[in-house]
Backbone as a printed PyTorch tensor [residue, N CA C, xyz], in Angstrom:
tensor([[[  1.2940,  -1.1840,   0.2620],
         [  0.3270,  -0.0690,  -0.0040],
         [  0.8460,   1.2130,  -0.5080]],

        [[  0.3500,   2.0950,  -0.8690],
         [  1.0570,   3.5110,  -0.7660],
         [  0.1700,   4.4100,  -0.5250]],

        [[  0.5700,   4.6920,   0.7150],
         [ -0.4220,   6.3140,   1.5180],
         [  0.1970,   7.5230,   0.8020]],

        [[ -0.4500,   8.4360,   0.4680],
         [  0.3570,   9.6670,   0.4190],
         [ -0.8240,  10.8250,   1.1300]],

        [[ -0.1650,  11.5000,   1.9980],
         [ -1.1880,  12.7220,   2.4700],
         [ -1.0530,  13.8870,   2.3330]],

        [[ -2.1610,  14.3720,   1.9480],
         [ -2.6230,  15.2400,   1.0400],
         [ -1.1350,  16.5290,   1.4110]],

        [[ -1.3030,  16.7700,   2.6730],
         [  0.1160,  18.1290,   2.7600],
         [  1.0880,  17.8850,   2.4840]],

        [[  1.3200,  16.3850,   2.1070],
         [  2.9580,  16.2000,   1.9540],
         [  2.7560,  15.9190,   0.5190]],

        [[  1.8110,  15.7190,  -0.3260],
         [  1.5370,  15.4380,  -1.9360],
         [  2.5610,  16.3560,  -2.8280]],

        [[  3.1470,  15.5010,  -3.3980],
         [  4.2800,  16.3130,  -3.9740],
         [  3.4160,  17.5310,  -5.2570]],

        [[  4.0380,  18.5900,  -5.4360],
         [  3.6400,  19.4280,  -6.1780],
         [  4.1200,  19.7020,  -7.3500]],

        [[  3.5050,  19.9180,  -8.6410],
         [  3.9940,  19.6190,  -9.9580],
         [  3.4570,  20.8790, -11.1220]],

        [[  4.3810,  21.0040, -11.5200],
         [  3.5360,  21.8900, -12.6100],
         [  3.4870,  21.4850, -14.0410]],

        [[  1.9870,  21.9920, -14.0820],
         [  1.7990,  21.7720, -15.7010],
         [  1.5650,  22.7530, -16.8270]],

        [[  1.6840,  22.4580, -17.7570],
         [  1.8800,  23.7490, -18.8700],
         [  0.3200,  24.0100, -19.0730]],

        [[  0.3080,  25.2610, -19.0120],
         [ -0.9050,  26.0080, -19.2950],
         [ -2.3590,  26.0360, -18.3770]],

        [[ -1.7260,  26.0290, -17.2080],
         [ -2.3650,  25.7410, -16.1010],
         [ -2.1200,  27.6150, -15.3560]],

        [[ -3.3820,  28.1750, -14.9520],
         [ -3.1010,  29.4930, -14.3860],
         [ -3.7850,  29.6250, -12.7810]],

        [[ -2.9480,  30.1460, -12.4810],
         [ -3.3900,  30.3570, -10.7720],
         [ -4.4850,  28.9490, -10.5320]],

        [[ -3.2240,  28.2610, -10.3470],
         [ -3.5430,  26.8790, -10.2050],
         [ -2.3640,  26.4370,  -9.2030]],

        [[ -2.9730,  25.6970,  -8.1500],
         [ -2.0560,  24.5000,  -7.8780],
         [ -2.4190,  22.9980,  -8.3100]],

        [[ -1.6240,  22.3310,  -8.0810],
         [ -1.4700,  21.0030,  -8.5090],
         [ -0.9530,  20.4900,  -7.8160]],

        [[ -0.9970,  19.1360,  -7.1140],
         [ -0.2280,  18.1350,  -6.7830],
         [ -0.7280,  16.4140,  -6.8630]],

        [[  0.2930,  16.0230,  -6.8040],
         [  0.1170,  14.4040,  -7.5810],
         [ -0.1130,  13.8090,  -6.2890]],

        [[ -1.3020,  12.7300,  -5.8010],
         [ -1.3160,  12.1040,  -4.8720],
         [ -1.2440,  10.5690,  -4.8530]],

        [[ -1.0630,   9.8090,  -5.9770],
         [ -0.9070,   8.4720,  -6.5660],
         [ -0.1150,   8.6930,  -8.1560]],

        [[  0.7840,   7.8530,  -7.8310],
         [  1.7030,   7.6840,  -9.5240],
         [  2.7680,   8.4460,  -9.7520]],

        [[  3.6290,   8.4030, -10.0520],
         [  5.0330,   9.8530, -10.7010],
         [  5.7400,   9.8490,  -9.0820]],

        [[  5.7560,  10.8600,  -9.5880],
         [  6.9090,  11.3760,  -7.8180],
         [  6.2470,  10.9370,  -6.6350]],

        [[  4.7530,  10.9220,  -6.8040],
         [  4.0260,  10.5280,  -5.6180],
         [  3.9870,   8.6390,  -4.8210]],

        [[  4.5700,   8.0570,  -5.8370],
         [  4.7830,   6.5910,  -5.4480],
         [  4.5120,   5.4140,  -6.6440]],

        [[  4.5420,   4.8170,  -6.6130],
         [  4.5630,   3.7580,  -7.5890],
         [  2.7490,   3.4440,  -7.7960]],

        [[  2.7850,   3.2750,  -8.9430],
         [  1.1800,   2.8580,  -9.5790],
         [  1.4760,   2.1750, -11.3210]],

        [[  0.8350,   1.3500, -11.4380],
         [  1.0380,   0.6510, -12.5390],
         [ -0.1190,   1.3790, -14.0050]],

        [[ -1.1290,   2.0450, -13.8260],
         [ -1.4870,   2.2030, -14.7150],
         [ -2.1660,   3.7130, -14.7590]],

        [[ -2.7030,   4.4110, -13.8160],
         [ -3.0730,   6.1080, -13.9170],
         [ -2.1620,   6.1260, -12.8750]],

        [[ -2.3080,   7.8790, -12.8720],
         [ -2.1890,   8.5740, -11.7170],
         [ -3.3660,   9.6030, -11.1370]],

        [[ -3.4810,  10.0340,  -9.9220],
         [ -4.2200,  10.5840,  -9.5860],
         [ -3.7320,  12.0430,  -8.9150]],

        [[ -4.5350,  13.0280,  -9.3690],
         [ -3.7870,  14.5080,  -8.6140],
         [ -5.1830,  15.3630,  -7.8970]],

        [[ -4.4880,  16.3920,  -7.5530],
         [ -5.5080,  17.5530,  -7.0900],
         [ -5.0340,  18.5770,  -7.6980]],

        [[ -5.7740,  19.3310,  -8.1530],
         [ -5.8280,  21.1240,  -8.8870],
         [ -6.8550,  21.8840,  -7.9820]],

        [[ -6.2470,  22.6310,  -7.3540],
         [ -6.7510,  23.5250,  -6.7150],
         [ -7.0950,  25.2180,  -7.9500]],

        [[ -7.7260,  25.5780,  -8.0370],
         [ -8.2890,  26.5010,  -8.6580],
         [ -8.3600,  27.6650,  -7.8150]],

        [[ -7.5450,  29.0550,  -8.1220],
         [ -8.1300,  30.3680,  -7.5980],
         [ -9.3620,  30.4980,  -8.4510]],

        [[-10.1040,  31.7460,  -7.5990],
         [-10.8120,  32.5140,  -8.5450],
         [-10.6180,  33.0970,  -9.2420]],

        [[-10.9960,  32.4320, -11.0200],
         [ -9.9520,  32.9500, -12.3210],
         [ -9.5590,  31.7990, -12.7320]],

        [[ -9.2930,  31.1590, -12.0610],
         [ -7.9320,  30.0390, -12.4630],
         [ -8.2380,  29.6530, -13.4130]],

        [[ -7.5900,  28.6310, -14.3560],
         [ -8.0530,  28.4000, -15.5480],
         [ -6.9240,  27.3380, -16.6780]],

        [[ -7.1380,  26.4160, -16.8930],
         [ -6.4330,  25.5540, -18.3650],
         [ -6.7860,  26.4130, -19.5840]],

        [[ -5.5330,  26.1350, -20.2980],
         [ -5.6610,  26.7370, -22.0940],
         [ -6.6480,  25.2460, -22.3980]],

        [[ -7.6600,  25.3990, -23.6350],
         [ -8.3650,  24.5940, -24.3250],
         [ -7.2620,  23.4900, -25.1310]],

        [[ -6.6770,  22.2620, -24.6330],
         [ -5.6900,  21.8750, -25.1650],
         [ -6.5380,  20.0230, -24.8800]],

        [[ -5.8820,  19.1700, -25.7010],
         [ -6.2010,  17.9030, -26.1690],
         [ -5.3210,  17.1130, -25.8260]],

        [[ -5.4470,  16.1570, -24.6990],
         [ -4.7970,  14.6220, -24.6640],
         [ -4.4330,  13.3570, -25.3030]],

        [[ -3.9770,  12.7140, -25.6230],
         [ -4.0890,  11.1780, -26.1100],
         [ -5.0940,  10.4600, -25.1130]],

        [[ -4.7100,  10.5560, -23.7830],
         [ -5.3520,   9.9570, -22.6780],
         [ -6.4900,  10.4230, -22.4320]],

        [[ -7.0670,   9.7120, -21.7970],
         [ -8.9020,   9.5700, -21.1020],
         [ -8.6430,  10.2720, -19.8120]],

        [[ -9.3830,  11.2180, -19.4690],
         [ -9.3520,  11.9870, -18.1490],
         [-10.5740,  11.5340, -17.5330]],

        [[-10.7020,  11.7390, -15.8700],
         [-11.4080,  11.7870, -15.2900],
         [-11.4030,  12.7470, -14.1200]],

        [[-12.2920,  13.3960, -13.4420],
         [-12.1880,  14.3110, -13.5300],
         [-13.7340,  14.8540, -12.0850]],

        [[-13.4770,  15.1070, -10.6060],
         [-14.2660,  14.9960,  -9.8150],
         [-14.4730,  16.2310,  -9.3820]],

        [[-15.0360,  17.0660,  -9.1560],
         [-14.6690,  18.4610,  -8.1920],
         [-15.1700,  18.1720,  -6.7870]],

        [[-14.1540,  18.3940,  -6.0410],
         [-14.0910,  18.0540,  -4.5460],
         [-14.6420,  19.1370,  -3.5580]],

        [[-14.6510,  20.6100,  -4.3130],
         [-15.1500,  21.5920,  -3.5810],
         [-15.3970,  23.1490,  -4.4480]],

        [[-16.2220,  23.5780,  -3.9180],
         [-16.3710,  24.4250,  -5.4000],
         [-17.4820,  24.4560,  -6.3100]],

        [[-17.3320,  25.0730,  -7.5100],
         [-18.1200,  24.9440,  -8.6710],
         [-16.5470,  24.6680,  -9.8910]],

        [[-16.9010,  24.0270, -10.7720],
         [-16.0050,  24.1620, -12.0290],
         [-16.7240,  24.3470, -13.1700]],

        [[-16.1190,  24.8540, -14.2560],
         [-16.4170,  24.7790, -15.6990],
         [-15.9890,  24.1500, -16.3210]],

        [[-16.4380,  23.4290, -17.2610],
         [-15.4190,  22.3510, -18.4650],
         [-15.8200,  22.7590, -19.1350]],

        [[-15.2740,  23.2430, -20.1470],
         [-15.1970,  23.2150, -22.1340],
         [-14.6840,  22.3170, -22.5420]],

        [[-15.4080,  21.6340, -23.2230],
         [-14.9630,  20.4220, -24.4230],
         [-15.0880,  21.0750, -25.6870]],

        [[-14.2230,  20.0330, -26.8270],
         [-14.4210,  20.6730, -28.0100],
         [-13.7860,  18.7110, -28.7640]],

        [[-14.6120,  18.5290, -29.4250],
         [-14.5130,  16.8970, -30.0530],
         [-14.7480,  16.8050, -31.3600]],

        [[-14.1500,  16.8530, -32.3120],
         [-14.3220,  16.9950, -34.0440],
         [-15.2320,  17.7180, -33.8530]],

        [[-14.9310,  18.8090, -33.5090],
         [-15.7990,  20.1130, -34.2130],
         [-16.7610,  20.6400, -33.3180]],

        [[-17.0120,  19.6050, -32.1390],
         [-18.5140,  20.1150, -31.4420],
         [-17.7080,  20.4850, -30.1670]],

        [[-18.3470,  21.4370, -29.8880],
         [-18.0390,  22.2060, -28.4520],
         [-19.1630,  21.9850, -27.4560]],

        [[-18.8610,  21.4220, -25.6990],
         [-19.7540,  21.2600, -24.9270],
         [-19.3670,  22.4350, -23.8880]],

        [[-20.2370,  23.0040, -23.2240],
         [-19.3410,  23.4730, -21.6660],
         [-20.4350,  23.0790, -20.7710]],

        [[-20.2200,  22.6720, -19.6260],
         [-20.5970,  22.3500, -18.3500],
         [-19.9960,  22.8970, -17.3880]],

        [[-21.4570,  23.2620, -16.2490],
         [-20.7190,  23.6830, -14.9190],
         [-20.9220,  22.5320, -13.8090]],

        [[-19.7410,  22.1730, -13.2350],
         [-20.0900,  21.3350, -12.0380],
         [-19.7080,  21.7160, -10.5680]],

        [[-20.4210,  21.3310,  -9.8810],
         [-20.5900,  21.3430,  -8.5520],
         [-19.7650,  20.2960,  -7.7190]],

        [[-19.9540,  20.1490,  -6.7120],
         [-18.9440,  19.0900,  -5.5150],
         [-19.5710,  18.1490,  -5.7960]],

        [[-18.4220,  16.9900,  -5.8310],
         [-18.9020,  15.8290,  -6.3820],
         [-19.5500,  15.3970,  -7.6590]],

        [[-19.9390,  16.3660,  -8.5220],
         [-20.0190,  16.0790,  -9.9930],
         [-18.9500,  15.8460, -10.4380]],

        [[-19.2980,  15.0000, -11.6680],
         [-17.8770,  14.4720, -12.3350],
         [-17.9780,  14.6050, -13.9490]],

        [[-17.0880,  14.3790, -14.6130],
         [-16.8610,  13.9830, -16.1010],
         [-15.9230,  13.1700, -16.7530]],

        [[-15.8940,  13.0780, -17.8070],
         [-15.1660,  12.1610, -18.5200],
         [-14.4840,  12.2050, -19.7040]],

        [[-13.6160,  12.2420, -20.1110],
         [-12.9730,  13.5150, -21.4830],
         [-12.4100,  12.5310, -21.8490]],

        [[-12.8370,  12.0660, -23.7030],
         [-12.0890,  11.1970, -24.5970],
         [-10.9750,  11.1380, -24.7580]],

        [[ -9.7140,  10.3640, -24.9970],
         [ -8.8410,  10.9990, -25.8900],
         [ -8.7670,  11.5330, -26.6330]],

        [[ -7.7730,  12.5700, -26.8940],
         [ -8.2460,  13.9320, -28.0480],
         [ -8.8270,  14.5320, -27.9810]],

        [[-10.4960,  14.7310, -27.1900],
         [-10.7330,  15.6560, -26.6980],
         [-10.3790,  17.0140, -25.9070]],

        [[-10.5150,  17.7430, -26.2390],
         [-10.1390,  19.2700, -25.6960],
         [-10.7230,  19.0970, -24.8140]],

        [[ -9.8490,  20.2920, -23.5370],
         [-10.7390,  20.3720, -22.4570],
         [ -9.8210,  21.5250, -22.1090]],

        [[-10.7280,  22.4180, -21.3120],
         [-10.4120,  23.5180, -20.1710],
         [-11.5410,  23.8470, -18.8870]],

        [[-10.4290,  23.7610, -17.9380],
         [-11.2020,  24.2590, -16.5570],
         [-11.1520,  25.5320, -16.2630]],

        [[-12.1640,  26.2100, -15.8380],
         [-12.4990,  27.2250, -15.1340],
         [-13.0890,  27.9330, -14.1120]],

        [[-12.4340,  28.2030, -13.3660],
         [-12.8260,  28.7040, -11.8200],
         [-13.6840,  29.9130, -12.4210]],

        [[-14.8140,  30.0090, -12.8980],
         [-16.0650,  31.1460, -12.7220],
         [-16.4990,  32.0980, -11.4640]],

        [[-16.5850,  30.7180, -10.6840],
         [-16.9140,  31.3050,  -9.3610],
         [-16.0620,  32.6700,  -8.3110]],

        [[-16.7520,  32.7510,  -7.0020],
         [-15.8200,  33.7120,  -6.3560],
         [-15.0630,  33.2580,  -5.1300]],

        [[-15.0650,  31.5840,  -5.9040],
         [-14.2460,  30.9770,  -4.7280],
         [-13.5960,  29.8640,  -4.8470]],

        [[-12.1490,  29.5310,  -3.9190],
         [-11.3150,  28.4370,  -4.4640],
         [-12.4990,  27.3890,  -4.9590]],

        [[-11.6910,  26.6230,  -6.0810],
         [-12.4680,  25.4220,  -6.1520],
         [-11.8930,  24.2090,  -6.6740]],

        [[-11.7550,  22.9510,  -5.7320],
         [-10.6790,  22.0630,  -6.3580],
         [-11.1700,  20.7170,  -7.0550]],

        [[-10.1750,  20.1070,  -7.5200],
         [-10.8730,  18.8270,  -8.4550],
         [ -9.8220,  18.0690,  -8.6590]],

        [[-10.2450,  16.7570,  -8.7480],
         [ -9.6890,  15.4590,  -8.2780],
         [ -9.4770,  14.7910,  -9.9550]],

        [[ -8.2750,  14.7720, -10.7100],
         [ -8.0690,  13.7440, -12.2060],
         [ -7.7520,  12.5510, -11.7530]],

        [[ -8.1280,  11.9490, -12.4810],
         [ -7.2580,  10.4590, -12.8020],
         [ -7.1960,   9.9980, -14.3240]],

        [[ -6.0390,   9.5300, -14.2490],
         [ -5.5450,   9.9440, -15.8130],
         [ -4.1520,   8.6090, -15.8400]],

        [[ -4.6300,   7.9240, -17.0410],
         [ -3.4580,   6.6900, -17.1660],
         [ -2.5570,   7.4140, -17.5840]],

        [[ -1.3800,   6.5590, -17.2570],
         [  0.0380,   7.0610, -17.7420],
         [  0.4130,   6.9500, -19.1450]],

        [[  0.0680,   6.2930, -20.3210],
         [ -0.2800,   6.2460, -21.4710],
         [ -1.3110,   5.8270, -22.2100]],

        [[ -1.8350,   6.3150, -23.4770],
         [ -2.5720,   5.7240, -24.2620],
         [ -3.1840,   4.6970, -24.6870]],

        [[ -4.2410,   3.6590, -24.7140],
         [ -4.2580,   1.8850, -24.4850],
         [ -3.4860,   1.6040, -26.0950]],

        [[ -3.1020,   0.8620, -25.9790],
         [ -2.7750,   0.1910, -27.2220],
         [ -3.7750,  -0.4370, -28.1090]],

        [[ -4.1200,  -0.1570, -29.2200],
         [ -5.5390,  -0.6410, -30.2050],
         [ -5.0760,  -2.4200, -29.7740]],

        [[ -5.9700,  -2.7290, -30.3170],
         [ -6.0260,  -4.3770, -30.3010],
         [ -6.7210,  -4.3560, -30.9260]]])
């Protein structure tokens, strides 16, 4: 078992993340993991990411506050506001942008595999 205490979770810098603090809970520098890693991002009011895609599937769960998720896949753009314990899944290649449009700090849990699945 690998336990990571939140106050001791390693901080990591993610490109195109603004007014955000990101920590790793499991995987990579936080400890051993074989298939996925977990992180928590805290977004200050106005904090956001750019609208970028990734070859990996991503799962988000809002832990505190409210977060707007913008996605774009095959030219179709969607937007949803997630409240505490709401979640969303983003497909491989689906662009995503996280935005804290509220006046309160928001935090979100991210679960993401290490690499895209091998076509079978």
